[in-house]
Amino acid sequence: MTKPLNLRDGFTLSDLLSPDGFTVEIGDEYFQEEEEDNFSYNPNVFLSNEELINMLNMDDFKTDETEDDENDEATGTMLCGISFATMKTKMIPITKDGKVMKLIKRKGVGEIVPYNAQVTIKYISYFEYNDEPFDSTYAHGHPKTVRLNQDLLIPGLELAITSMEKHEIAIFIIHPDLAYGRFGCPPRILPNEEVMFVIHVVDFLDNGSADSYLDLNMEEKKLFSNIVKCINDLLNTAKYNFINMKTKKAIRVYEKAIRLLENAELKDDKEEEEVKKLLSRSYNNLAICFNKEEMPRRACMACNKVPIPTVKTYFNHGKALVKIGEYVKGLNELQIAYKMEPKDKDIYKEICLANEKYIKYNEIEKRLWSNCFNFSEKEKKETEFQKAAREMCESFAKDNYLSRQPFPEGLTREEENYIREQAAALGLNVVSQTK
């Protein structure tokens, strides 16, 4: 019968490759409603059991040592069941002395990982004949992102990674001299222990130009021709961070690129045009980041600094203005974007949403104004005004899209104070702003 595995208790490779199969036990907290999307994004899941088994599957590595194993056809060939010496017969050396051996399980694409790149990897590492990994990104719960050539990894692992392409999966056996040395790291890593790494290169960024930039003197750092490669690498790094939901990191990198561009010394009109294009790209993407982080005023400032406005500029500026309650200005920006791209559904949806918010705000403002001037029925005026003010605050508190809502103009001090009381009761902050 199948063996039950409890995720909280953990499991080994032998459990996963059991000939009888296995079932996973989970608690009630993991059950979802039937209609929920089973493939929705989950930041904690990055390597499925199937992917893990595929990385370790060695059915294409049949040897005399493994063919006679009992139940081999049912279980498949276990990576940890093959001696390092046998594996090396099918591997190729990536160093002249053969201290790092490699076997490609899946070919990658594109260029080889540079020696000073920022790389994201998934890996599992084993000692010989040991079915329990001594280190694994699977156990850590997330892929590992690290900058190479910074003495952060063992030498053999760096050599292994810099022999790989993007999306490649490969197996490496590393000699103790390039791993943990003759002393090891007791008690977990014994002295003079060879190690095996199964590595999957998820992605990498070439940050080599950053090192070149640091080697320049102060005058050389101002020349655009010397920093353009560094700036492009920074923009790629920021994009990578944004895609991987590290928006605040992306903001910091975009701002760094902008500082370099704005301080650059230009020798001709061609360089000036190139700087304008790079600044436009940087500020546009910065505005997207600010909107995503619910910082619409900073998004507006970024859009205002774009040298060459595009559809993206007007769209993000309009979106930010609506978020701070500047409905008319926001709609104007969105309309300009829509004229430039009349078939863009996202712009159309944003215009519809802005119109909806603007109409709702106008209705509340009219109710407040109508009761402000109803002097003949003072008691009724106060009741209706209070009701409208309370509904305005409640509506804003429930609205996850807007981040600011302006007061209607022309209110008395007493009426403003009442709105402030209602806002405070709902946990809202009221601030004064000078335009």
XYZ file of C-alpha atoms in Angstrom:
435
model
C 0.000 0.000 0.000
C 1.078 3.591 -0.494
C 3.059 5.215 2.268
C 1.471 8.329 3.874
C 3.797 11.358 4.124
C 3.106 14.323 6.371
C 4.591 17.579 5.036
C 5.267 18.858 8.548
C 7.313 15.752 9.429
C 9.415 15.961 6.260
C 10.466 13.132 3.910
C 13.502 11.690 2.109
C 14.228 10.776 -1.512
C 13.649 7.120 -0.654
C 10.116 8.052 0.399
C 9.482 9.875 -2.873
C 10.870 7.023 -5.010
C 9.167 4.212 -3.092
C 7.891 1.436 -5.462
C 4.556 1.463 -3.602
C 4.082 5.186 -4.188
C 3.134 7.754 -1.567
C 0.294 9.977 -0.472
C 0.682 13.432 1.083
C -1.231 14.281 4.243
C -2.160 17.921 4.769
C -4.044 19.772 7.468
C -7.428 21.416 7.161
C -5.784 24.809 6.745
C -4.622 23.806 3.261
C -8.079 23.013 1.862
C -9.503 25.607 -0.525
C -12.960 26.150 -1.952
C -13.677 24.049 -5.023
C -14.029 27.035 -7.293
C -10.695 28.551 -6.289
C -8.022 28.639 -8.970
C -5.660 25.760 -8.187
C -2.920 27.373 -10.212
C -2.891 30.785 -8.579
C 0.439 32.344 -7.650
C 1.983 31.119 -4.411
C 5.394 32.590 -3.481
C 6.171 29.594 -1.263
C 5.919 27.004 -4.045
C 8.832 27.123 -6.489
C 9.776 23.482 -7.139
C 7.146 20.768 -7.518
C 7.666 17.164 -6.462
C 7.584 16.180 -10.134
C 10.273 18.721 -10.979
C 12.391 17.559 -8.056
C 12.145 13.901 -9.126
C 12.934 14.808 -12.741
C 16.078 16.613 -11.601
C 17.211 13.500 -9.724
C 15.977 10.863 -12.176
C 18.868 8.900 -13.673
C 17.007 6.387 -15.866
C 19.220 7.462 -18.740
C 22.272 6.443 -16.715
C 22.034 2.639 -16.689
C 25.205 0.829 -15.571
C 26.152 -2.638 -14.391
C 26.042 -1.223 -10.887
C 22.369 -0.226 -11.155
C 20.802 -2.702 -13.624
C 20.815 -5.589 -11.135
C 19.195 -3.616 -8.324
C 15.956 -5.100 -7.044
C 12.788 -3.291 -8.176
C 14.848 -1.046 -10.451
C 12.131 -0.995 -13.119
C 9.552 0.161 -10.600
C 11.548 2.764 -8.740
C 13.831 4.161 -11.423
C 17.533 4.727 -10.963
C 18.249 6.809 -7.880
C 20.937 9.429 -8.234
C 22.137 8.803 -4.696
C 22.502 5.086 -5.478
C 25.294 5.575 -8.012
C 28.889 5.851 -6.866
C 30.745 9.026 -7.753
C 33.426 6.976 -9.522
C 30.811 5.406 -11.801
C 29.153 8.740 -12.510
C 32.478 10.302 -13.476
C 32.794 7.825 -16.375
C 29.914 9.630 -18.076
C 30.942 13.147 -17.040
C 33.286 15.700 -18.562
C 35.833 17.820 -16.656
C 35.351 21.587 -16.629
C 38.743 22.177 -15.007
C 42.104 20.999 -16.319
C 42.796 18.931 -13.199
C 39.353 17.289 -13.325
C 38.380 18.502 -9.867
C 34.979 19.633 -11.129
C 33.118 17.090 -13.289
C 29.895 17.812 -15.156
C 26.957 15.890 -16.629
C 24.260 17.859 -18.464
C 20.713 16.639 -17.814
C 18.933 19.395 -19.735
C 20.538 21.841 -22.126
C 20.067 25.534 -21.585
C 19.683 28.471 -23.943
C 21.653 31.603 -24.711
C 25.019 32.638 -23.342
C 27.129 31.095 -20.604
C 26.718 32.646 -17.140
C 29.422 35.363 -16.754
C 31.893 35.024 -13.884
C 30.539 38.138 -12.111
C 26.823 37.784 -12.833
C 23.907 37.881 -10.431
C 22.444 34.402 -10.739
C 19.282 32.697 -9.485
C 19.577 28.936 -9.027
C 17.781 25.936 -7.599
C 20.065 23.210 -6.325
C 20.275 20.001 -4.304
C 23.582 18.775 -2.853
C 24.579 15.306 -1.672
C 27.437 13.274 -0.307
C 28.205 9.908 -1.904
C 25.639 7.150 -1.147
C 23.591 9.515 1.000
C 19.941 9.884 0.027
C 19.388 12.930 2.278
C 20.673 16.229 0.853
C 22.945 18.242 3.126
C 21.814 21.491 1.490
C 18.984 22.411 -0.873
C 17.011 25.416 -2.008
C 14.007 23.085 -1.849
C 14.481 22.897 1.914
C 15.034 26.672 2.185
C 11.695 27.333 0.490
C 12.954 29.631 -2.278
C 15.562 29.783 -5.069
C 18.951 31.273 -4.222
C 19.964 34.584 -5.809
C 23.631 35.437 -5.396
C 26.290 37.610 -6.974
C 29.223 35.569 -8.263
C 32.899 36.404 -7.714
C 32.175 37.755 -4.223
C 33.488 34.748 -2.228
C 29.932 33.849 -1.242
C 30.032 30.307 -2.670
C 32.561 27.486 -2.565
C 34.991 27.770 -5.541
C 33.821 24.587 -7.223
C 30.201 25.720 -7.160
C 31.111 29.043 -8.807
C 33.076 27.186 -11.505
C 30.100 24.899 -12.050
C 27.606 27.750 -12.422
C 29.851 29.658 -14.844
C 29.892 26.620 -17.149
C 26.090 26.681 -17.514
C 23.457 28.428 -19.640
C 20.087 29.831 -18.624
C 17.520 27.067 -17.841
C 20.221 24.379 -17.938
C 20.126 21.522 -15.430
C 23.405 19.736 -14.730
C 25.057 17.449 -12.179
C 28.494 18.278 -10.779
C 30.927 16.341 -8.597
C 33.343 18.656 -6.829
C 36.679 17.638 -5.298
C 37.285 18.597 -1.630
C 39.978 21.082 -2.690
C 37.295 23.170 -4.412
C 34.564 22.348 -1.894
C 34.970 22.218 1.893
C 38.667 21.257 2.034
C 40.514 18.717 4.093
C 38.902 19.854 7.347
C 35.295 19.949 6.122
C 32.688 21.500 8.379
C 31.975 18.928 11.123
C 29.706 17.387 12.102
C 27.613 17.825 8.956
C 30.443 17.889 6.403
C 33.259 15.405 7.007
C 36.934 16.101 6.136
C 38.029 15.505 2.525
C 34.445 14.931 1.380
C 33.537 15.048 -2.303
C 30.164 16.672 -2.937
C 27.613 16.452 -5.705
C 25.407 19.351 -6.778
C 22.361 19.134 -9.030
C 21.932 22.718 -10.289
C 19.185 24.432 -12.264
C 20.025 27.928 -13.545
C 16.731 29.823 -13.389
C 18.017 33.213 -14.556
C 21.023 35.503 -14.449
C 21.990 39.121 -14.991
C 25.360 40.286 -16.245
C 26.449 42.905 -13.702
C 30.072 43.012 -14.793
C 29.833 46.634 -15.885
C 29.148 47.651 -12.277
C 32.654 46.512 -11.343
C 34.125 48.402 -14.291
C 32.281 51.542 -13.186
C 33.703 51.305 -9.665
C 37.242 51.235 -11.103
C 36.783 54.636 -12.772
C 37.923 57.904 -11.192
C 35.457 60.719 -10.406
C 35.915 62.518 -13.740
C 35.589 59.322 -15.781
C 32.378 58.389 -13.939
C 30.698 61.520 -15.318
C 31.309 60.667 -18.977
C 28.220 59.134 -20.538
C 30.249 56.862 -22.816
C 31.827 55.260 -19.723
C 28.590 54.632 -17.829
C 26.035 53.694 -20.506
C 26.719 49.952 -20.137
C 26.400 50.211 -16.363
C 23.106 52.093 -16.720
C 21.638 49.470 -19.047
C 22.636 46.749 -16.583
C 20.987 48.693 -13.757
C 17.778 49.008 -15.774
C 17.810 45.264 -16.486
C 18.382 44.556 -12.803
C 15.471 46.828 -11.844
C 13.232 45.081 -14.373
C 14.264 41.701 -12.996
C 13.404 42.826 -9.446
C 10.013 44.157 -10.553
C 9.133 40.925 -12.374
C 10.054 38.991 -9.233
C 7.784 41.214 -7.099
C 10.661 43.058 -5.418
C 9.217 46.458 -6.272
C 11.024 48.465 -3.600
C 14.369 47.086 -4.757
C 13.413 47.993 -8.315
C 12.648 51.561 -7.191
C 16.088 51.933 -5.603
C 17.847 50.640 -8.717
C 15.834 52.875 -11.082
C 16.636 55.897 -8.905
C 20.335 55.003 -8.983
C 20.265 54.801 -12.791
C 18.473 58.164 -12.963
C 21.098 59.845 -10.767
C 23.861 58.603 -13.067
C 22.008 59.817 -16.158
C 21.193 63.258 -14.754
C 24.819 63.828 -13.697
C 26.337 62.540 -16.938
C 28.507 64.827 -19.077
C 27.496 64.712 -22.755
C 29.766 65.383 -25.698
C 27.207 65.789 -28.515
C 23.525 65.843 -29.493
C 23.513 62.104 -30.137
C 24.408 61.355 -26.521
C 21.820 63.874 -25.349
C 19.083 62.066 -27.305
C 20.188 58.719 -25.902
C 20.100 60.088 -22.357
C 16.574 61.415 -22.925
C 15.424 57.993 -24.084
C 17.001 56.257 -21.097
C 15.571 58.824 -18.675
C 12.125 58.403 -20.219
C 12.355 54.648 -19.826
C 13.575 54.981 -16.232
C 10.974 57.515 -15.083
C 8.117 55.651 -16.809
C 9.040 52.398 -15.103
C 9.595 54.207 -11.825
C 6.044 55.581 -12.040
C 4.720 52.042 -12.529
C 6.593 50.934 -9.400
C 5.266 53.855 -7.357
C 1.687 53.121 -8.443
C 2.142 49.472 -7.526
C 3.439 50.459 -4.073
C 0.509 52.870 -3.562
C 2.643 56.008 -3.774
C 0.642 57.980 -6.370
C 2.137 61.415 -5.603
C 5.629 60.100 -6.278
C 4.274 58.465 -9.434
C 3.002 61.876 -10.558
C 6.418 63.432 -9.900
C 8.110 60.699 -11.954
C 5.700 61.197 -14.872
C 6.258 64.959 -14.823
C 10.008 64.378 -15.292
C 9.726 62.135 -18.361
C 11.588 63.964 -21.188
C 9.753 62.162 -23.997
C 6.182 61.340 -22.848
C 4.595 58.186 -24.230
C 1.303 56.351 -23.850
C 2.765 54.727 -20.749
C 3.500 58.172 -19.278
C -0.025 59.538 -19.724
C -1.628 56.284 -18.560
C 0.358 56.036 -15.329
C 0.063 59.768 -14.643
C -3.707 59.613 -15.088
C -3.951 56.532 -12.900
C -1.938 58.229 -10.130
C -3.967 61.446 -10.310
C -7.237 59.529 -9.939
C -5.810 57.723 -6.913
C -5.261 61.075 -5.146
C -8.704 62.390 -6.069
C -7.608 64.668 -8.934
C -10.317 63.233 -11.165
C -10.496 65.903 -13.884
C -6.726 66.042 -14.403
C -6.494 62.258 -14.257
C -9.226 61.807 -16.861
C -7.495 64.320 -19.146
C -4.253 62.331 -18.994
C -6.084 59.051 -19.603
C -7.942 60.547 -22.585
C -4.616 61.604 -24.153
C -3.333 58.040 -23.693
C -6.512 56.634 -25.236
C -6.205 58.887 -28.277
C -2.672 57.578 -28.785
C -3.752 53.938 -28.345
C -7.518 53.717 -28.997
C -7.485 49.909 -29.025
C -5.845 49.510 -25.610
C -8.360 47.803 -23.307
C -6.443 48.655 -20.116
C -6.684 52.385 -20.834
C -10.398 52.068 -21.585
C -11.014 50.192 -18.323
C -9.079 52.817 -16.371
C -11.150 55.620 -17.936
C -14.376 53.809 -17.009
C -13.144 53.337 -13.435
C -12.083 56.987 -13.158
C -15.467 58.147 -14.470
C -17.226 55.944 -11.943
C -15.179 57.391 -9.071
C -15.674 60.951 -10.353
C -19.482 60.601 -10.672
C -19.715 59.112 -7.192
C -17.621 61.932 -5.735
C -19.743 64.571 -7.507
C -22.958 63.079 -6.136
C -21.638 63.235 -2.575
C -20.322 66.783 -3.116
C -23.740 67.934 -4.417
C -25.457 66.475 -1.384
C -23.050 68.283 0.923
C -23.473 71.564 -0.929
C -27.273 71.344 -1.089
C -27.439 70.987 2.666
C -24.883 73.716 3.290
C -27.293 76.350 1.907
C -30.562 74.965 3.267
C -30.856 77.624 5.963
C -34.652 77.431 6.304
C -34.516 74.008 7.916
C -31.403 74.107 10.050
C -32.070 70.890 11.927
C -32.729 68.944 8.713
C -29.660 70.536 7.102
C -27.404 69.280 9.851
C -28.876 65.768 9.683
C -28.568 65.454 5.902
C -25.101 66.973 5.849
C -23.895 64.612 8.547
C -25.334 61.637 6.686
C -23.653 62.675 3.418
C -20.341 63.347 5.164
C -20.427 59.995 6.923
C -21.226 58.157 3.669
C -18.367 59.958 1.918
C -15.893 58.813 4.579
C -17.262 55.263 4.651
C -17.133 54.991 0.874
C -13.513 56.154 0.813
C -12.531 53.787 3.641
C -13.937 50.817 1.699
C -12.348 51.852 -1.597
C -9.084 49.942 -2.082
C -8.242 51.871 -5.256
C -8.146 55.470 -3.993
C -5.405 56.605 -1.638
C -6.624 60.216 -1.149
C -9.934 62.051 -1.316
C -10.116 65.884 -1.353
C -12.605 67.832 0.755
C -15.350 69.644 -1.167
C -14.549 73.350 -1.403
C -16.485 76.062 0.464
C -17.170 74.164 3.702
C -17.364 76.009 7.006
C -14.922 75.255 9.820
C -17.708 73.422 11.683
C -18.483 71.243 8.662
C -14.814 70.445 8.080
C -14.431 69.460 11.723
C -17.393 67.094 11.458
C -15.825 65.354 8.439
C -12.545 65.088 10.362
C -14.403 63.418 13.260
C -16.015 60.894 10.917
C -12.667 60.176 9.246
C -10.951 59.655 12.613
C -13.690 57.236 13.681
C -12.907 55.112 10.610
C -9.141 55.224 11.147
C -8.523 57.674 8.284
C -5.917 60.427 8.362
C -6.787 64.010 7.398
C -3.867 66.107 6.207
C -3.498 69.659 4.908
C -1.688 70.186 1.634
C -0.383 73.294 -0.090
C -0.404 72.974 -3.878
